[in-house]
Coordinates of C-alpha atoms in Angstrom, one line a residue:
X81 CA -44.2 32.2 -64.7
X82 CA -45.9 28.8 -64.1
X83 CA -42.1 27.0 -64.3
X84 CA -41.1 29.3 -61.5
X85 CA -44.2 28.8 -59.3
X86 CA -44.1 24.9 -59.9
X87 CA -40.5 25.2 -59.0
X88 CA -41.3 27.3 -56.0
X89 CA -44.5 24.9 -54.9
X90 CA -42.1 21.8 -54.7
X91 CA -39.2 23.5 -52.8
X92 CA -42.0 24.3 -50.2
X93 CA -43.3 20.4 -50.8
X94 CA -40.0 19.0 -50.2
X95 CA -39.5 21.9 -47.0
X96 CA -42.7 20.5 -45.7
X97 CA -41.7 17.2 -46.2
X98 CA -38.8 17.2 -43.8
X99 CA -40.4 19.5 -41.3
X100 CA -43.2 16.3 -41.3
X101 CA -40.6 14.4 -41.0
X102 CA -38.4 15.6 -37.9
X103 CA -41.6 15.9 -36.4
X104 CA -42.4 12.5 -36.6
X105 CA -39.0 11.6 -35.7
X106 CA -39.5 13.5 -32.1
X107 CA -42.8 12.7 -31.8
X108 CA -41.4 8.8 -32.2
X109 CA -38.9 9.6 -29.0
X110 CA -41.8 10.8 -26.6
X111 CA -43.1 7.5 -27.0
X112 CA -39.8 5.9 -26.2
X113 CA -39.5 8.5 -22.9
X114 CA -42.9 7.3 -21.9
X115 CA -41.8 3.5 -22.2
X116 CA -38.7 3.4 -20.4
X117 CA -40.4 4.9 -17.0
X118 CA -41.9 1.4 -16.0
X119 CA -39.4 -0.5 -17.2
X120 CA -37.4 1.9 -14.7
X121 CA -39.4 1.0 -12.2
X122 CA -38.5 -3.2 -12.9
X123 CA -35.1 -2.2 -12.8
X124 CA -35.1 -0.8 -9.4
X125 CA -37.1 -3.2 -7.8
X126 CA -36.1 -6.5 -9.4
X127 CA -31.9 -6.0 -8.2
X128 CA -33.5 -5.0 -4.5
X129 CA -35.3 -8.8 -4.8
X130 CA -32.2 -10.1 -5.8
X131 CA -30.2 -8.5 -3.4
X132 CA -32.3 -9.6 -0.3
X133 CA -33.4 -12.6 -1.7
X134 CA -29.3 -13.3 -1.6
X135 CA -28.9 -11.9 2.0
X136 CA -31.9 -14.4 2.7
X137 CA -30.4 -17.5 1.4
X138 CA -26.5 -16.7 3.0
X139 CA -28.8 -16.6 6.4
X140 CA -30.6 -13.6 7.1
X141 CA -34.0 -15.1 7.8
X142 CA -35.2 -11.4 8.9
X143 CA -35.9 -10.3 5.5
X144 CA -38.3 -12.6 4.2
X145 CA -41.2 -10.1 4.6
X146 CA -39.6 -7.6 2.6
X147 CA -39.2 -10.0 -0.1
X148 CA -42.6 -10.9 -0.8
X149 CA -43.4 -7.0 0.0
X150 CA -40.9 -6.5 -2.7
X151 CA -42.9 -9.4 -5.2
X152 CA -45.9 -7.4 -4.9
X153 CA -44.3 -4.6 -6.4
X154 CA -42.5 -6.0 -8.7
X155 CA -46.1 -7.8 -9.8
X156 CA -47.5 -4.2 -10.1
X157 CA -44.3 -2.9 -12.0
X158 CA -45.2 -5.9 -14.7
X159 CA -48.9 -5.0 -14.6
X160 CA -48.4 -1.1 -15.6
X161 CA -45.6 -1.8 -18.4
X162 CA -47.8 -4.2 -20.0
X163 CA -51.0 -1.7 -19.9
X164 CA -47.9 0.8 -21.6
X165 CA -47.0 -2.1 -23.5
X166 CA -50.5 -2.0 -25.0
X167 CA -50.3 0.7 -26.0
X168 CA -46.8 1.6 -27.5
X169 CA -45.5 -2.2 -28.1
X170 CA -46.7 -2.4 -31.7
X171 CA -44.7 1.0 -32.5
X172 CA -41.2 0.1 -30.9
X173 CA -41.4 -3.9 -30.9
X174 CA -41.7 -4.2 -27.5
X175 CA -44.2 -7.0 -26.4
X176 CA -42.2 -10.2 -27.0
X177 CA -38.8 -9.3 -24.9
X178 CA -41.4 -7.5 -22.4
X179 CA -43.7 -10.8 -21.8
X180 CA -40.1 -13.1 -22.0
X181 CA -39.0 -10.8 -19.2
X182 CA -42.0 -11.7 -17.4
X183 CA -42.2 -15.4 -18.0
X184 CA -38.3 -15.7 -16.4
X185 CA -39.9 -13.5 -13.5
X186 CA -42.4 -15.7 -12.9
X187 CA -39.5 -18.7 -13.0
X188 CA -37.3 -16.8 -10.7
X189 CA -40.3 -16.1 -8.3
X190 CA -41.4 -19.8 -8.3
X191 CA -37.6 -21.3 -7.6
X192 CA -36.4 -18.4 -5.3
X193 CA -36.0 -20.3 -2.2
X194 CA -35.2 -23.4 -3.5
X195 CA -32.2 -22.4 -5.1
X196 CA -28.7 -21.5 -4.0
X197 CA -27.3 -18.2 -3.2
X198 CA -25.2 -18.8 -6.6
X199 CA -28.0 -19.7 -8.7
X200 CA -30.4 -17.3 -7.8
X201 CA -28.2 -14.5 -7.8
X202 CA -27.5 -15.5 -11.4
X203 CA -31.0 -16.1 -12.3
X204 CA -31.7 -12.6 -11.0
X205 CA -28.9 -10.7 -12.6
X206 CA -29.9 -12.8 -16.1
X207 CA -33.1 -11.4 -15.6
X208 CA -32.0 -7.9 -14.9
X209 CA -29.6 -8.2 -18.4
X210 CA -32.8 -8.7 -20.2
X211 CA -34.2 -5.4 -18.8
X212 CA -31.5 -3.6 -19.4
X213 CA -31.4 -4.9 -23.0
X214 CA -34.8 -4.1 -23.1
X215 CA -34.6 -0.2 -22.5
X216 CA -31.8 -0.5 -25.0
X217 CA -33.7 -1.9 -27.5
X218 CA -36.5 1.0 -26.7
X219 CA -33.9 3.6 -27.0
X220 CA -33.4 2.3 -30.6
X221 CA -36.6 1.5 -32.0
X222 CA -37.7 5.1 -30.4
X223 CA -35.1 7.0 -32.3
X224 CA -33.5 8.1 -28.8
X225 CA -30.7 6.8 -29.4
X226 CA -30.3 9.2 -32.7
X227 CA -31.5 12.1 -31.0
X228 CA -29.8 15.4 -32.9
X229 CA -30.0 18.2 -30.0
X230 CA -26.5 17.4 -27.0
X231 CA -29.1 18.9 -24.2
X232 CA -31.3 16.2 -25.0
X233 CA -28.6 13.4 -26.4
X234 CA -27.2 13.4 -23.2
X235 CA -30.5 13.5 -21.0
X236 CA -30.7 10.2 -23.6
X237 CA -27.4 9.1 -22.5
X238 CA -28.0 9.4 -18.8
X239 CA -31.3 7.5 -19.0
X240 CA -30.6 4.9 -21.9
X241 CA -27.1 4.0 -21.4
X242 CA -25.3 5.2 -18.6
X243 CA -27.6 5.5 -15.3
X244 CA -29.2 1.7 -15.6
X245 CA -25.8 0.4 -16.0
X246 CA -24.0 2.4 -13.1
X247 CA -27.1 1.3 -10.9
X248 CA -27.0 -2.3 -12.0
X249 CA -23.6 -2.9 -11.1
X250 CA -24.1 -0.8 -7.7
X251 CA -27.3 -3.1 -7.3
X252 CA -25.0 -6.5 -8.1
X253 CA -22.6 -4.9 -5.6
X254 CA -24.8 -4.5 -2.6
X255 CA -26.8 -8.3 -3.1
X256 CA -23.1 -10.0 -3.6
X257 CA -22.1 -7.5 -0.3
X258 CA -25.2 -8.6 1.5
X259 CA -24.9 -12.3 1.4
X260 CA -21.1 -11.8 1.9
X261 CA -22.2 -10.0 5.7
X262 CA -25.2 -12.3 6.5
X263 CA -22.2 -15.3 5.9
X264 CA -20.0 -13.4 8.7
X265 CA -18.6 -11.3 6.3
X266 CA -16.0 -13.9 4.6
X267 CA -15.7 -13.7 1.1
X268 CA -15.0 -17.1 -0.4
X269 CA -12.3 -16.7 -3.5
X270 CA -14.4 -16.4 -6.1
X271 CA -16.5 -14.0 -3.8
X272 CA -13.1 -12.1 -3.5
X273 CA -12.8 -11.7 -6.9
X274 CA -16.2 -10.7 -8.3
X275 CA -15.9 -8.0 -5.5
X276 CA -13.1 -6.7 -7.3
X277 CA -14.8 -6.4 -11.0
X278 CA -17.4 -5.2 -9.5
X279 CA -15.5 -2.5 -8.3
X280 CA -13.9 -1.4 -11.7
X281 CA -17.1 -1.8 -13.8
X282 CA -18.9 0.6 -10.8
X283 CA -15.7 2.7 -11.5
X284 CA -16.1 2.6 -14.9
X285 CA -19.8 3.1 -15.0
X286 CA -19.8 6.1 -12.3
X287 CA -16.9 8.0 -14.5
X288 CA -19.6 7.1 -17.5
X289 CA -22.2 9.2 -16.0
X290 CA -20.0 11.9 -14.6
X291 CA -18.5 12.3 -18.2
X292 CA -22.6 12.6 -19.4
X293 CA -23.7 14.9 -17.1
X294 CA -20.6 16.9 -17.4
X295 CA -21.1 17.3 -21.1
X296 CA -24.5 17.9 -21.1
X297 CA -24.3 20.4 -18.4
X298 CA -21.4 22.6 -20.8
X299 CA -24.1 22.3 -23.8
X300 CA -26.5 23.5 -22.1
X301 CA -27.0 25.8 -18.9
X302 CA -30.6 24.5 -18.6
X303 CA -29.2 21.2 -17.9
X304 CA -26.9 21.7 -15.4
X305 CA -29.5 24.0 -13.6
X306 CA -32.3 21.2 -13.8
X307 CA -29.9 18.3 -13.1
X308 CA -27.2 20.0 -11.2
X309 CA -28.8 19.5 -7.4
X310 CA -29.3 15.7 -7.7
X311 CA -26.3 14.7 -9.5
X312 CA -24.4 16.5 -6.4
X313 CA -26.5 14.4 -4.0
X314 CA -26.0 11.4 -6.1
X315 CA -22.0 11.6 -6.3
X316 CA -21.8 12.1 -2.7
X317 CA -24.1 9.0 -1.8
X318 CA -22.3 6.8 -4.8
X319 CA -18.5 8.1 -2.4
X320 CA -20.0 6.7 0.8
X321 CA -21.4 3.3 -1.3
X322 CA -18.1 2.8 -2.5
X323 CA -16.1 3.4 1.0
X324 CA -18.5 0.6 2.6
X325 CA -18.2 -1.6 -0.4
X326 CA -14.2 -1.4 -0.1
X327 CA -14.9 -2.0 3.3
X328 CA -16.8 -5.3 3.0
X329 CA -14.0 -6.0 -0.2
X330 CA -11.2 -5.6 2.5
X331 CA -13.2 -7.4 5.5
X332 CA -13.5 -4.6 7.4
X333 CA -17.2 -4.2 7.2
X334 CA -18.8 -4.3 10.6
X335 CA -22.5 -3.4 10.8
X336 CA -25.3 -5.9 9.5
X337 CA -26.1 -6.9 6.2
X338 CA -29.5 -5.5 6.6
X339 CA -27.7 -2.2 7.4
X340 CA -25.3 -2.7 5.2
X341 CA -28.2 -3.4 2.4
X342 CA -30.0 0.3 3.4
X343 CA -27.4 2.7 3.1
X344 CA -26.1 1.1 0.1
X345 CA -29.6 1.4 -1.7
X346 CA -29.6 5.0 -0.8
X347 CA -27.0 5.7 -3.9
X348 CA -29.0 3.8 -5.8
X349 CA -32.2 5.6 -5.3
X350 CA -30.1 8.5 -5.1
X351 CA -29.0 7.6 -9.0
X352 CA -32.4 6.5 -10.0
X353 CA -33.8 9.9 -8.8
X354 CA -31.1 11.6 -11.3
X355 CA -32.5 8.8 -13.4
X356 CA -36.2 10.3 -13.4
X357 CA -35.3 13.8 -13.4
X358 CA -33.2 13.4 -16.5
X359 CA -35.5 11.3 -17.9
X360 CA -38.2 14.1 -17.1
X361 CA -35.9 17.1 -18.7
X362 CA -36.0 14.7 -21.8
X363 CA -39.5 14.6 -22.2
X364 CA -40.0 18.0 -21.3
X365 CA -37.3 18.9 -24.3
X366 CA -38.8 16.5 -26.9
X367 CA -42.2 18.0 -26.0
X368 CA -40.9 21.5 -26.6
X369 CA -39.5 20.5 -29.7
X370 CA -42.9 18.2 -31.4
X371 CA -44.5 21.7 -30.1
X372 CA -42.0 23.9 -32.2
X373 CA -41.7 21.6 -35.0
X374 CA -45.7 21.3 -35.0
X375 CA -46.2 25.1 -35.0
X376 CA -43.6 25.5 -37.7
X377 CA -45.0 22.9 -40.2
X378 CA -48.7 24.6 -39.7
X379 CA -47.2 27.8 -40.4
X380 CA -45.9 26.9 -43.3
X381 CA -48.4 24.5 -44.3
X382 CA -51.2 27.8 -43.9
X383 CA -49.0 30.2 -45.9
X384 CA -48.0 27.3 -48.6
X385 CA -52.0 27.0 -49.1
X386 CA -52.6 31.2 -49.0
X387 CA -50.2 31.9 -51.5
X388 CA -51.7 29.3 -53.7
X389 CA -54.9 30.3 -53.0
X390 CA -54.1 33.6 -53.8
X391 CA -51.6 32.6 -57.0
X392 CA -54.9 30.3 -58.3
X393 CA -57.5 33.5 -57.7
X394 CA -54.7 35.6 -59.2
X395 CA -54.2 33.4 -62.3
X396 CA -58.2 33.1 -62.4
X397 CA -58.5 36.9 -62.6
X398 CA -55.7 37.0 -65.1
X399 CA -57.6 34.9 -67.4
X400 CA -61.1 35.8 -67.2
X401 CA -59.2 39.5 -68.4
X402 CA -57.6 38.5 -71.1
X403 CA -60.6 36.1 -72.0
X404 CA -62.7 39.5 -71.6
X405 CA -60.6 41.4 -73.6
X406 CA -60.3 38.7 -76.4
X407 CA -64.0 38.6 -77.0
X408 CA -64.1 42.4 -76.9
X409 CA -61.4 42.3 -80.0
X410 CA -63.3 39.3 -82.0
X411 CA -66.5 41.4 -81.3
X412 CA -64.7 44.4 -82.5
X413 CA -63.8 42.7 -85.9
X414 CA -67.5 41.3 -86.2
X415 CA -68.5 44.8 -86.2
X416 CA -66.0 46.3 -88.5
X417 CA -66.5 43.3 -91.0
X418 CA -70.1 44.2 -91.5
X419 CA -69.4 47.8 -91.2
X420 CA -69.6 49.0 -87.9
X421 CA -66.8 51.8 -87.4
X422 CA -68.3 53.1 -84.7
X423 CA -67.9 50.1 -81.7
X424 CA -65.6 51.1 -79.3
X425 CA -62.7 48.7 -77.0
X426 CA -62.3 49.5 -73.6
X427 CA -58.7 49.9 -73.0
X428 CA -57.6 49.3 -69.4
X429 CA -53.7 49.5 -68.3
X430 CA -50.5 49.7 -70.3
X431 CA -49.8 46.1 -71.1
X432 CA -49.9 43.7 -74.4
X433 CA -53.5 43.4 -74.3
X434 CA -54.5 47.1 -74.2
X435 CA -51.8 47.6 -76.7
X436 CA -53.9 45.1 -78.5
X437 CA -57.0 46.9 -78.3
X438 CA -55.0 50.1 -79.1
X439 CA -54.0 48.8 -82.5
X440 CA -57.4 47.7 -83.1
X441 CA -59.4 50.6 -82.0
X442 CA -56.5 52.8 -84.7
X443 CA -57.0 50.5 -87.1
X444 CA -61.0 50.8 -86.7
X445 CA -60.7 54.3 -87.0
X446 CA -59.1 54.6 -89.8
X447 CA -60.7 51.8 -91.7
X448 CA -63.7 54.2 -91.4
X449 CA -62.1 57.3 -92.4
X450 CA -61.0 55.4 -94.9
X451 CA -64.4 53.6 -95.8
X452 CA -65.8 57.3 -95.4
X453 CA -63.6 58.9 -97.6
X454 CA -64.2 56.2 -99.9
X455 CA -67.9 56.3 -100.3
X456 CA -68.0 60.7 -100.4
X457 CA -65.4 60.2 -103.5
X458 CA -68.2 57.3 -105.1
X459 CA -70.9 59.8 -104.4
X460 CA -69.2 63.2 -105.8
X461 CA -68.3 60.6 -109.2
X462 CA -71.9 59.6 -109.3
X463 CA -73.6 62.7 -109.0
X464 CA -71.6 63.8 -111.8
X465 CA -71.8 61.2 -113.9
X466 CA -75.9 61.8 -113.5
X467 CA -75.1 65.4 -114.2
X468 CA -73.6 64.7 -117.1
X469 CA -75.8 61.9 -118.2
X470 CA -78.4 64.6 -117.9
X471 CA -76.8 67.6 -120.0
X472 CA -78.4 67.6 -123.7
X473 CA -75.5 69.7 -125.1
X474 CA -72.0 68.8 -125.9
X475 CA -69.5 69.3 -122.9
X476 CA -66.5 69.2 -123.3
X477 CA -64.3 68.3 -119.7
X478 CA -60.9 69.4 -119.6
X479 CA -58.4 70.3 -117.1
X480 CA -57.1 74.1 -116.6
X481 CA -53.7 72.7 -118.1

């Protein structure tokens, strides 16, 4: 009986074990899903500095404003990921790529104007490969990126993988567009030919995210009903991006860069508000699940320590019985060894030990019928020995035989 329920006690240890640790491992992504929305935030904003800071230098003095408006933010972006970064950087070994990130900021910032339209476009999209590294890197160290559930795998893979990508080549797209208009929209060769890598990668990246959503949305119905709306909206503003970008490609563009700039950046926010509702389904998922996993391992946790509660108070009960019953029987022989036939057991159920008292309370009994049979026999031979000791005549004791 104690094999089985030590056997049984560490089958619910090791259950408990893994239910504390799938908890931990969800509990691990929320942080990751609370990290990557700042960072978010630096990867929309830095590409939109890059972009105008491009159309700036090709010519398009107009923009300037926007582009320390644009710094301001991109300040404030910094300030909040490092107040997160204080707080979850230790956990996913975040704080050196974060404050590198921010020291090539501050570089690019510093050297903007100075620099060509080549360099600081390449400065920029550098800068932007760290970021996109970096939300990587959280995905990782967060466990996202091993996330077991496809609803919330591919929420993963929209905001992880597939939607920064899509919107970073969409965001090198319009600043190499941009610069390309403000320069009366000829594209040198080497122009000419990023233009047309850009347009396979954005190919290559949209399909990416189309292939996601697609197989999210046939795992789960809740996906496609939470997502389903914006990822209409945002395939329908990516279509009119890549008309006007073909346009520009083919030198058929005609509005202004600044124009040009505007409606392009409305499929990007378009994506990045796909982004940050698939990021929020996530979150909302891996919340449901810590909550489901939590409730579990207390519920098991309570009735693991109930039944050994009850199991200890049951064994305790046991004991003090057959402890009771022991001394009854050792009291019990005390009595009958200085001749006490008359102490009684109490016997209580049908198992071994009131078979025991049983066979001790027989074997009392007739240890005293026996004693008393004994001592009448040694009393009817002594009062006729004292009889006979007594009679002054010769007897003579024979049997009728």
């Amino acid at each position: 009986m104690g094999l089985i329920f030590t056997l049984l006690v560490a089958s619910i240890g090791v259950q408990l074990k893994n239910q504390k640790e799938n908890l931990d491992f969800s509990a691990k992504e929320i942080l990751g899903s609370e990290y990557v929305e700042p960072v978010r935030t630096l990867l929309e904003l830095v590409p939109q500095h890059r972009g105008m800071t491009n159309a700036f230098l090709n010519g398009n003095d107009d923009i300037e404003s926007k582009i320390l408006q644009r710094r301001d933010e991109i300040e404030g972006a910094f300030r909040v990921a490092f107040e997160m970064d204080q707080r979850l950087g230790s956990e996913l070994d975040t704080t050196n790529k974060l404050r590198k990130i921010h020291d090539d900021w501050k570089s690019i910032k510093s050297l903007a104007f100075s620099l060509t339209a080549d360099q600081s476009f390449t400065r920029h999209t550098e800068l932007i490969d760290d970021i996109l590294k970096l939300i990587v890197h959280i995905g990782n160290t967060s466990n996202l990126i091993l996330d077991p559930d496809l609803d919330s795998f591919y929420s993963m893979d929209l905001v992880i993988n597939k939607i920064p990508q899509l919107v970073e080549y969409m965001g090198q797209a319009r600043g190499l567009a941009s610069g390309i208009i403000a320069n009366n929209g000829i594209a040198s060769p080497k122009q000419q030919q990023r233009l047309i890598e850009l347009t396979v990668a954005i190919d290559i990246a949209h399909n990416g995210v189309t292939a996601s959503y697609h197989s999210g949305a046939s795992a789960s119905q809740e996906f496609s009903r939470v997502l389903g709306a914006q990822d209409n909206k945002a395939e329908a503003a990516i279509d009119a991006f890549v008309k006007s970008f073909n346009a520009v490609k083919n030198g058929q563009y005609r509005d202004s860069s600044t124009e040009f700039f505007t409606s392009s950046s409305n499929a990007i926010n378009e994506s990045f508000k796909l982004y940050d509702e698939a990021d929020h389904f996530l979150h909302t998922l891996l919340e449901r699940r810590v909550n489901s996993l939590s409730l579990s391992f207390y519920i098991i946790a309570s009735l693991t320590i109930i039944s050994i509660l009850l199991v200890v108070f049951t064994g305790l009960t046991i004991s003090r019985n057959i402890l009771r019953t022991i001394r009854e029987c050792l009291s019990s022989f005390a009595a009958i060894s200085n001749g006490d036939y008359k102490k009684t057991l109490a016997m209580r159920g049908n198992n071994e030990l009131s078979e025991l008292t049983r066979s001790i309370t027989s074997m009392r009994i007739k240890i005293g019928f026996d004693v008393e049979d004994a001592t009448k026999k040694a009393a009817s031979a002594t009062r006729i020995k004292e009889a006979l000791d007594n009679v002054s005549a010769n007897v003579m004791v024979a049997d009728r035989d």
